[in-house]
Amino acid sequence: MREIKASQIVEVVKKLCIEANYNLPDDILKGLKIRKKEEKSPLGQKILEDIILNAEIAMQEKMAICQDTGMAVVFVEIGQEVRIVDGDLEEAINEGVRLGYKEGYLRKSVVKSPIERINTDDNTPAIIHYRVCRGDRLIITVMPKGAGSENMSALKMLKPSDDLEGVKRFVIETVEKSGPNACPPLIVGVGLGGDFEYAAYLAKKALLRKVGERHQDILIARLEEELLNEINSLGIGPMGLGGTTTALDVHIEVYPTHIASLPVAVNLGCHATRHATFVL
């Protein structure tokens, strides 16, 4: 049994909160540069150029890419042979978020109650997803999720008779309705299958996959490509001001489902779909 101190987790989460908010992942930055060359609209090209410049300045100057530094979504993969000592895992994660947002000068955006709207003043609590797996490693991924793209996300319980066409229609309609509000170019995460809450989890997890990386299933990979082409034909363009780059990529994650269900969730990631990972 391998022991990991809670204090180590605090330090890792703190650093990941800062790193994710300062540094756009390489695959997204590369995707933006490729799309800038392919963009048909001169205004769209200029906006993409500004987005790239903004990301580069944030990285060099060590400052937040966006003023909305998000609610901290934390994915934890914990090996069965790992034991957390000298503290509580969840408390350690939240303490890491608390310190990261304070020391990184990141905006605190979390309110204690969705009704009373009083700020917690430290961006906690985080949204934490746990997965127990084999081995003796602890893998932590922090995704600061901004409200602009999150607010335009959607879930629908389709009927099996809606079939693949119904899935495609719902994904495209969700992106079309979002217009400029989700800050395109987007990464479109789609969760297909499972049940009501698991489809939403899959959609969010899909945003972690690298831009340009296709699903292992050929049929799903083909669907990702098809949806990407159709979304980029909508004409929404960078920041909603027109063009051929509405999305950088579409990522679909699937899971078995009930014979009477066809759950579909769409989680939109803005042009700054930030995340950072560390392995303990």
GROMACS .gro file of C-alpha atoms in nm:
model
  280
    1MET     CA    1   0.000   0.000   0.000
    2ARG     CA    2   0.147   0.334  -0.107
    3GLU     CA    3   0.089   0.632   0.121
    4ILE     CA    4   0.037   0.986  -0.007
    5LYS     CA    5   0.016   1.275   0.235
    6ALA     CA    6  -0.280   1.509   0.216
    7SER     CA    7  -0.037   1.802   0.220
    8GLN     CA    8   0.111   1.680  -0.111
    9ILE     CA    9  -0.236   1.685  -0.266
   10VAL     CA   10  -0.296   2.041  -0.140
   11GLU     CA   11   0.024   2.156  -0.308
   12VAL     CA   12  -0.049   1.976  -0.636
   13VAL     CA   13  -0.406   2.109  -0.664
   14LYS     CA   14  -0.287   2.461  -0.581
   15LYS     CA   15  -0.031   2.452  -0.862
   16LEU     CA   16  -0.276   2.297  -1.109
   17CYS     CA   17  -0.535   2.572  -1.046
   18ILE     CA   18  -0.274   2.835  -1.129
   19GLU     CA   19  -0.118   2.648  -1.420
   20ALA     CA   20  -0.453   2.572  -1.584
   21ASN     CA   21  -0.562   2.937  -1.564
   22TYR     CA   22  -0.232   3.075  -1.697
   23ASN     CA   23  -0.143   2.821  -1.967
   24LEU     CA   24  -0.364   2.711  -2.254
   25PRO     CA   25  -0.295   2.342  -2.339
   26ASP     CA   26  -0.056   2.296  -2.634
   27ASP     CA   27  -0.310   2.102  -2.842
   28ILE     CA   28  -0.566   2.384  -2.817
   29LEU     CA   29  -0.309   2.652  -2.902
   30LYS     CA   30  -0.193   2.445  -3.200
   31GLY     CA   31  -0.557   2.396  -3.308
   32LEU     CA   32  -0.619   2.771  -3.294
   33LYS     CA   33  -0.313   2.839  -3.512
   34ILE     CA   34  -0.422   2.580  -3.769
   35ARG     CA   35  -0.775   2.722  -3.783
   36LYS     CA   36  -0.640   3.076  -3.822
   37LYS     CA   37  -0.472   2.970  -4.146
   38GLU     CA   38  -0.789   2.797  -4.268
   39GLU     CA   39  -1.041   3.064  -4.160
   40LYS     CA   40  -1.220   3.222  -4.458
   41SER     CA   41  -1.334   3.542  -4.285
   42PRO     CA   42  -1.074   3.823  -4.250
   43LEU     CA   43  -1.245   3.935  -3.927
   44GLY     CA   44  -1.244   3.575  -3.806
   45GLN     CA   45  -0.870   3.553  -3.878
   46LYS     CA   46  -0.806   3.871  -3.680
   47ILE     CA   47  -1.008   3.745  -3.382
   48LEU     CA   48  -0.820   3.414  -3.383
   49GLU     CA   49  -0.493   3.608  -3.399
   50ASP     CA   50  -0.600   3.809  -3.092
   51ILE     CA   51  -0.706   3.493  -2.905
   52ILE     CA   52  -0.366   3.335  -2.974
   53LEU     CA   53  -0.183   3.652  -2.870
   54ASN     CA   54  -0.389   3.670  -2.550
   55ALA     CA   55  -0.295   3.310  -2.462
   56GLU     CA   56   0.074   3.377  -2.530
   57ILE     CA   57   0.075   3.693  -2.315
   58ALA     CA   58  -0.100   3.507  -2.030
   59MET     CA   59   0.164   3.235  -2.044
   60GLN     CA   60   0.460   3.476  -2.057
   61GLU     CA   61   0.332   3.722  -1.798
   62LYS     CA   62   0.188   3.451  -1.569
   63MET     CA   63  -0.162   3.587  -1.555
   64ALA     CA   64  -0.511   3.451  -1.615
   65ILE     CA   65  -0.611   3.381  -1.976
   66CYS     CA   66  -0.965   3.501  -1.901
   67GLN     CA   67  -1.127   3.712  -1.629
   68ASP     CA   68  -1.368   3.422  -1.567
   69THR     CA   69  -1.128   3.185  -1.393
   70GLY     CA   70  -1.405   2.932  -1.356
   71MET     CA   71  -1.543   2.694  -1.101
   72ALA     CA   72  -1.281   2.429  -1.026
   73VAL     CA   73  -1.383   2.091  -1.168
   74VAL     CA   74  -1.145   1.821  -1.042
   75PHE     CA   75  -1.110   1.472  -1.189
   76VAL     CA   76  -0.941   1.228  -0.949
   77GLU     CA   77  -0.820   0.882  -1.050
   78ILE     CA   78  -0.709   0.700  -0.738
   79GLY     CA   79  -0.536   0.363  -0.745
   80GLN     CA   80  -0.666   0.085  -0.520
   81GLU     CA   81  -0.321   0.060  -0.365
   82VAL     CA   82  -0.313   0.426  -0.257
   83ARG     CA   83  -0.384   0.539   0.097
   84ILE     CA   84  -0.423   0.906   0.187
   85VAL     CA   85  -0.260   0.987   0.521
   86ASP     CA   86  -0.241   1.288   0.754
   87GLY     CA   87  -0.565   1.436   0.628
   88ASP     CA   88  -0.881   1.399   0.421
   89LEU     CA   89  -0.868   1.375   0.040
   90GLU     CA   90  -1.165   1.600  -0.030
   91GLU     CA   91  -1.056   1.859   0.225
   92ALA     CA   92  -0.707   1.858   0.072
   93ILE     CA   93  -0.848   1.919  -0.278
   94ASN     CA   94  -1.058   2.211  -0.159
   95GLU     CA   95  -0.767   2.358   0.036
   96GLY     CA   96  -0.558   2.337  -0.280
   97VAL     CA   97  -0.826   2.523  -0.474
   98ARG     CA   98  -0.852   2.782  -0.196
   99LEU     CA   99  -0.476   2.850  -0.199
  100GLY     CA  100  -0.444   2.833  -0.577
  101TYR     CA  101  -0.708   3.097  -0.636
  102LYS     CA  102  -0.563   3.319  -0.363
  103GLU     CA  103  -0.195   3.292  -0.458
  104GLY     CA  104  -0.265   3.298  -0.833
  105TYR     CA  105  -0.478   3.615  -0.804
  106LEU     CA  106  -0.767   3.431  -0.969
  107ARG     CA  107  -1.124   3.556  -0.952
  108LYS     CA  108  -1.342   3.385  -0.692
  109SER     CA  109  -1.669   3.301  -0.865
  110VAL     CA  110  -1.844   3.048  -0.639
  111VAL     CA  111  -2.153   3.141  -0.434
  112LYS     CA  112  -2.268   2.948  -0.127
  113SER     CA  113  -2.627   2.911  -0.246
  114PRO     CA  114  -2.781   2.934  -0.593
  115ILE     CA  115  -3.065   3.130  -0.431
  116GLU     CA  116  -2.892   3.367  -0.185
  117ARG     CA  117  -2.585   3.424  -0.409
  118ILE     CA  118  -2.332   3.503  -0.134
  119ASN     CA  119  -1.972   3.453  -0.250
  120THR     CA  120  -1.763   3.190  -0.066
  121ASP     CA  121  -1.462   3.420  -0.121
  122ASP     CA  122  -1.221   3.135  -0.199
  123ASN     CA  123  -1.373   2.958  -0.503
  124THR     CA  124  -1.462   2.648  -0.304
  125PRO     CA  125  -1.617   2.399  -0.297
  126ALA     CA  126  -1.481   2.233  -0.609
  127ILE     CA  127  -1.683   1.991  -0.822
  128ILE     CA  128  -1.498   1.661  -0.772
  129HIS     CA  129  -1.531   1.342  -0.979
  130TYR     CA  130  -1.367   1.028  -0.838
  131ARG     CA  131  -1.267   0.712  -1.023
  132VAL     CA  132  -1.108   0.418  -0.844
  133CYS     CA  133  -0.869   0.220  -1.064
  134ARG     CA  134  -0.587  -0.031  -1.039
  135GLY     CA  135  -0.237   0.058  -0.928
  136ASP     CA  136  -0.069   0.291  -0.683
  137ARG     CA  137  -0.097   0.626  -0.858
  138LEU     CA  138  -0.311   0.930  -0.791
  139ILE     CA  139  -0.391   1.131  -1.105
  140ILE     CA  140  -0.541   1.475  -1.054
  141THR     CA  141  -0.680   1.695  -1.332
  142VAL     CA  142  -0.808   2.045  -1.265
  143MET     CA  143  -1.045   2.206  -1.516
  144PRO     CA  144  -1.147   2.567  -1.440
  145LYS     CA  145  -1.490   2.586  -1.608
  146GLY     CA  146  -1.621   2.928  -1.701
  147ALA     CA  147  -1.991   3.012  -1.683
  148GLY     CA  148  -2.030   3.148  -2.037
  149SER     CA  149  -1.980   2.812  -2.207
  150GLU     CA  150  -2.131   2.615  -1.917
  151ASN     CA  151  -2.455   2.813  -1.929
  152MET     CA  152  -2.505   2.724  -2.296
  153SER     CA  153  -2.462   2.350  -2.236
  154ALA     CA  154  -2.764   2.118  -2.243
  155LEU     CA  155  -2.893   1.767  -2.181
  156LYS     CA  156  -3.184   1.584  -2.339
  157MET     CA  157  -3.340   1.244  -2.281
  158LEU     CA  158  -3.411   1.134  -2.635
  159LYS     CA  159  -3.617   0.829  -2.728
  160PRO     CA  160  -3.435   0.538  -2.894
  161SER     CA  161  -3.655   0.602  -3.200
  162ASP     CA  162  -3.491   0.946  -3.236
  163ASP     CA  163  -3.187   0.749  -3.349
  164LEU     CA  164  -2.857   0.899  -3.468
  165GLU     CA  165  -3.028   1.182  -3.657
  166GLY     CA  166  -3.193   1.298  -3.335
  167VAL     CA  167  -2.856   1.299  -3.158
  168LYS     CA  168  -2.696   1.503  -3.435
  169ARG     CA  169  -2.985   1.747  -3.448
  170PHE     CA  170  -2.969   1.809  -3.072
  171VAL     CA  171  -2.590   1.867  -3.073
  172ILE     CA  172  -2.607   2.111  -3.366
  173GLU     CA  173  -2.911   2.295  -3.223
  174THR     CA  174  -2.732   2.338  -2.890
  175VAL     CA  175  -2.429   2.495  -3.058
  176GLU     CA  176  -2.649   2.709  -3.284
  177LYS     CA  177  -2.848   2.843  -2.988
  178SER     CA  178  -2.527   2.928  -2.802
  179GLY     CA  179  -2.424   3.175  -3.073
  180PRO     CA  180  -2.152   3.405  -2.936
  181ASN     CA  181  -2.237   3.336  -2.570
  182ALA     CA  182  -2.006   3.037  -2.527
  183CYS     CA  183  -1.705   3.230  -2.669
  184PRO     CA  184  -1.625   3.028  -2.982
  185PRO     CA  185  -1.427   2.867  -3.130
  186LEU     CA  186  -1.554   2.586  -2.911
  187ILE     CA  187  -1.459   2.240  -2.808
  188VAL     CA  188  -1.786   2.048  -2.810
  189GLY     CA  189  -1.804   1.768  -2.555
  190VAL     CA  190  -2.080   1.513  -2.611
  191GLY     CA  191  -2.191   1.244  -2.366
  192LEU     CA  192  -2.393   0.968  -2.525
  193GLY     CA  193  -2.556   0.693  -2.320
  194GLY     CA  194  -2.552   0.600  -1.954
  195ASP     CA  195  -2.835   0.771  -1.769
  196PHE     CA  196  -2.940   1.129  -1.688
  197GLU     CA  197  -2.641   1.234  -1.476
  198TYR     CA  198  -2.380   1.009  -1.637
  199ALA     CA  199  -2.434   1.155  -1.984
  200ALA     CA  200  -2.348   1.500  -1.843
  201TYR     CA  201  -2.034   1.362  -1.677
  202LEU     CA  202  -1.926   1.201  -2.005
  203ALA     CA  203  -1.977   1.530  -2.191
  204LYS     CA  204  -1.757   1.716  -1.946
  205LYS     CA  205  -1.490   1.445  -1.949
  206ALA     CA  206  -1.490   1.458  -2.330
  207LEU     CA  207  -1.350   1.813  -2.311
  208LEU     CA  208  -1.025   1.673  -2.167
  209ARG     CA  209  -0.937   1.483  -2.484
  210LYS     CA  210  -0.676   1.649  -2.705
  211VAL     CA  211  -0.786   1.849  -3.008
  212GLY     CA  212  -0.748   1.631  -3.317
  213GLU     CA  213  -0.767   1.305  -3.121
  214ARG     CA  214  -1.046   1.080  -3.246
  215HIS     CA  215  -1.255   0.823  -3.058
  216GLN     CA  216  -1.128   0.466  -3.085
  217ASP     CA  217  -1.460   0.343  -3.224
  218ILE     CA  218  -1.465   0.412  -3.599
  219LEU     CA  219  -1.838   0.493  -3.605
  220ILE     CA  220  -1.804   0.746  -3.321
  221ALA     CA  221  -1.490   0.895  -3.480
  222ARG     CA  222  -1.682   0.940  -3.806
  223LEU     CA  223  -1.968   1.106  -3.617
  224GLU     CA  224  -1.722   1.348  -3.451
  225GLU     CA  225  -1.589   1.452  -3.792
  226GLU     CA  226  -1.937   1.487  -3.939
  227LEU     CA  227  -2.060   1.704  -3.650
  228LEU     CA  228  -1.746   1.919  -3.663
  229ASN     CA  229  -1.801   1.992  -4.032
  230GLU     CA  230  -2.169   2.071  -3.982
  231ILE     CA  231  -2.102   2.297  -3.683
  232ASN     CA  232  -1.838   2.489  -3.876
  233SER     CA  233  -2.091   2.536  -4.155
  234LEU     CA  234  -2.323   2.730  -3.921
  235GLY     CA  235  -2.133   3.053  -3.986
  236ILE     CA  236  -2.119   3.158  -3.617
  237GLY     CA  237  -1.741   3.194  -3.636
  238PRO     CA  238  -1.483   3.317  -3.382
  239MET     CA  239  -1.654   3.501  -3.093
  240GLY     CA  240  -1.980   3.480  -3.288
  241LEU     CA  241  -1.882   3.743  -3.544
  242GLY     CA  242  -1.903   3.517  -3.849
  243GLY     CA  243  -1.663   3.277  -4.015
  244THR     CA  244  -1.582   2.913  -4.076
  245THR     CA  245  -1.435   2.835  -3.731
  246THR     CA  246  -1.716   2.783  -3.484
  247ALA     CA  247  -1.554   2.475  -3.324
  248LEU     CA  248  -1.197   2.348  -3.295
  249ASP     CA  249  -1.320   1.994  -3.236
  250VAL     CA  250  -1.604   1.765  -3.131
  251HIS     CA  251  -1.532   1.491  -2.877
  252ILE     CA  252  -1.787   1.220  -2.801
  253GLU     CA  253  -1.774   0.977  -2.509
  254VAL     CA  254  -2.018   0.684  -2.500
  255TYR     CA  255  -2.150   0.439  -2.240
  256PRO     CA  256  -2.405   0.155  -2.243
  257THR     CA  257  -2.763   0.265  -2.172
  258HIS     CA  258  -3.111   0.132  -2.094
  259ILE     CA  259  -3.317  -0.016  -2.380
  260ALA     CA  260  -3.577   0.261  -2.334
  261SER     CA  261  -3.330   0.552  -2.315
  262LEU     CA  262  -3.106   0.763  -2.537
  263PRO     CA  263  -2.949   1.030  -2.311
  264VAL     CA  264  -2.743   1.300  -2.485
  265ALA     CA  265  -2.552   1.579  -2.312
  266VAL     CA  266  -2.358   1.862  -2.474
  267ASN     CA  267  -2.098   2.042  -2.264
  268LEU     CA  268  -1.948   2.338  -2.447
  269GLY     CA  269  -1.590   2.445  -2.385
  270CYS     CA  270  -1.492   2.800  -2.487
  271HIS     CA  271  -1.177   2.887  -2.683
  272ALA     CA  272  -0.999   2.875  -2.345
  273THR     CA  273  -1.094   2.520  -2.247
  274ARG     CA  274  -0.836   2.503  -1.970
  275HIS     CA  275  -0.712   2.200  -1.779
  276ALA     CA  276  -0.391   2.068  -1.623
  277THR     CA  277  -0.292   1.724  -1.491
  278PHE     CA  278  -0.040   1.591  -1.240
  279VAL     CA  279   0.045   1.231  -1.147
  280LEU     CA  280   0.144   1.152  -0.790
   0.00000   0.00000   0.00000
